[in-house]
C-alpha positions as a printed Julia matrix, in Angstrom:
174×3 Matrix{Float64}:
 115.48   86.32  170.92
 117.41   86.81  167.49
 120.76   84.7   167.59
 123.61   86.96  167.39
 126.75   86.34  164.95
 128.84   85.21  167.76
 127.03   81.91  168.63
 126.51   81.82  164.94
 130.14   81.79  164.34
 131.12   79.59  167.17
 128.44   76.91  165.96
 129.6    76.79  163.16
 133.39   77.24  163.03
 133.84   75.02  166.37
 130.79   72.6   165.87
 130.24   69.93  169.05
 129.64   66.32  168.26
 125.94   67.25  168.96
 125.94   69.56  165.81
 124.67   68.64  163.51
 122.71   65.67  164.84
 123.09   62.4   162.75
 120.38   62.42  160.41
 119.86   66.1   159.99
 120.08   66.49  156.48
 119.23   70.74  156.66
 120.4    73.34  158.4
 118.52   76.4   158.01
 120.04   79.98  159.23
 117.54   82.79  158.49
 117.56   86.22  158.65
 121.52   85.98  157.66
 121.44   89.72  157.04
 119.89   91.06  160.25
 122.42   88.78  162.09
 125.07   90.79  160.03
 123.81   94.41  160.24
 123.56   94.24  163.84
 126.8    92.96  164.61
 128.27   95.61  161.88
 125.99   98.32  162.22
 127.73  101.9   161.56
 128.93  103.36  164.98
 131.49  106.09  165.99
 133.15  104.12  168.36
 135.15  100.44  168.87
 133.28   97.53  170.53
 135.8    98.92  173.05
 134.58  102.49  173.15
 137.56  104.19  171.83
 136.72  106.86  169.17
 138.42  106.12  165.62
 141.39  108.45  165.13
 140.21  109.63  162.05
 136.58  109.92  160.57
 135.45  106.82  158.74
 138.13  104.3   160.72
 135.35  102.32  162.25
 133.32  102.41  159.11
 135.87  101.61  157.03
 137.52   98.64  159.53
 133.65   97.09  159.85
 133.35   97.0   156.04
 136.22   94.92  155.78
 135.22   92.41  158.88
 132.02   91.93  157.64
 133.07   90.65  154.31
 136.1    88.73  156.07
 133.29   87.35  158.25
 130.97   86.39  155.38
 133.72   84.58  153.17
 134.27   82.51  156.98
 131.16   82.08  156.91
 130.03   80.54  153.3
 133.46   78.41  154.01
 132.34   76.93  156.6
 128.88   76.68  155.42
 130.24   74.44  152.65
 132.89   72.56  154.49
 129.68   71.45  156.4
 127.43   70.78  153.66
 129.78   68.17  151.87
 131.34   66.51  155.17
 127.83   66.3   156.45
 125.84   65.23  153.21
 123.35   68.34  154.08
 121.9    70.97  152.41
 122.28   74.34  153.91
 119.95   77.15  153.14
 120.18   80.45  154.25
 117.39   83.43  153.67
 118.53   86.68  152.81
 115.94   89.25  152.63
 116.15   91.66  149.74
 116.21   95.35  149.32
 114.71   97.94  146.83
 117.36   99.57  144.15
 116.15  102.75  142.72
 118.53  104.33  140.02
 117.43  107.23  137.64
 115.97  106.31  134.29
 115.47  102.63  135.45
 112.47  100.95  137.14
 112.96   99.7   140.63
 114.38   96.01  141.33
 114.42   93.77  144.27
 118.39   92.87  145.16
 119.84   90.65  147.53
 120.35   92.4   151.28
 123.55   90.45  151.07
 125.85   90.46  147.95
 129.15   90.64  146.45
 131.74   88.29  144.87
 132.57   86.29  147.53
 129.32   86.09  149.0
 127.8    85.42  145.16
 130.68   82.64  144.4
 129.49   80.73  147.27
 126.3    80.6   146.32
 124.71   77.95  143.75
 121.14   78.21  144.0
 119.25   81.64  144.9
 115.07   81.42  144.88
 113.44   84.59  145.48
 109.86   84.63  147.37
 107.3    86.8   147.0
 103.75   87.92  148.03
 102.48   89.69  145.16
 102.74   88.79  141.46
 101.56   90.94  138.64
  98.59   89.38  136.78
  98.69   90.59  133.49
 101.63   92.69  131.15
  99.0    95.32  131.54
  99.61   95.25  135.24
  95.61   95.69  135.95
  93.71   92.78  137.88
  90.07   92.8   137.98
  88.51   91.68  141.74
  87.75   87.92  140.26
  91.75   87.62  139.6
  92.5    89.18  142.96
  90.46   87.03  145.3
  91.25   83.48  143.32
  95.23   85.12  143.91
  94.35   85.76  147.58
  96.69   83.47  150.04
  98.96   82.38  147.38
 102.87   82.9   147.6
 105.46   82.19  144.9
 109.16   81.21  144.37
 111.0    81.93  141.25
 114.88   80.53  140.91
 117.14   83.37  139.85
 120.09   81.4   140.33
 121.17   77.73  139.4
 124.16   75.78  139.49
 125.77   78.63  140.04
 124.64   80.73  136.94
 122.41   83.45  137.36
 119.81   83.57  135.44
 117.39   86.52  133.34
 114.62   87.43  135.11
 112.74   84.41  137.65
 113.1    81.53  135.65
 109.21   79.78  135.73
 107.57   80.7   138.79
 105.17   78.83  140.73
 102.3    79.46  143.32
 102.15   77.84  146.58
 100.08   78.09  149.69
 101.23   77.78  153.38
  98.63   76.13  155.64
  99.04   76.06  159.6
């Protein structure tokens, strides 16, 4: 079952003595973006089931809430991280940009300025790497490449930086 923002929120904005544990030293919240979308997702009506008086009301109103929501959120996130001594890490999955005249890049699913200020490491994992500036791979490259994944930092200490940074292979074994 996929954790809805509610119980996110209330974990986290009214936190038990249980939560965190003593000793946890991580808290890990994935999928931070599905958890969003669904509570926000476009709609023509209130959680109530009134229609908006005008067009674009309920749009408009869950635009605003989300971000509200998301500033609560890396608050509290933080808050929790320095009272706690832990490291929080939340995963974000990413989305394809396609402008005209420009080649297609991977962005965050989740951005903006609050969302980015709160935010002082980002490392972006990936699947596939391109072998060669050529972009070509014979079958030898391909099969010693096969079952490798990769992380590349794009942000640090809260600078963003050009491109991946160095990137390095890793493996997962079960």
């Amino acid at each position: 079952m996929t954790p809805k923002l509610p119980h996110l929120l209330a974990l986290l904005l009214h936190p038990t003595a249980a939560f965190p544990s003593t000793g946890v030293s991580l808290l890990i919240i994935d999928s931070i973006s599905t958890i969003l979308t669904q509570a926000f997702a476009q709609s023509e009506r209130l959680s109530d089931g009134r229609t908006p008086g005008k067009k674009g009301d309920v749009a408009q109103w869950a635009a605003g809430r989300r971000w509200a929501v998301m500033a609560d959120l890396m608050s509290v996130m933080g808050k929790l991280a320095a009272t706690r001594n832990m490291a929080v890490l939340v995963i974000n999955q990413t989305t394809t940009r396609l402008r005209p005249d420009t080649a297609a890049s991977l962005q965050p699913a989740i951005s903006g300025v609050a969302w980015e200020s709160g935010i002082s490491c980002r490392i972006l994992l990936f699947w596939d790497w391109q072998l060669d500036a050529s972009g070509k791979s014979n079958q030898d490259k391909r099969r010693a490449i096969a079952g490798l994944r990769f992380a590349g930092v794009t942000k640090t200490g809260g600078e963003c930086l050009d491109g991946f940074g160095d990137v390095v292979a890793f493996t997962i074994d079960k």
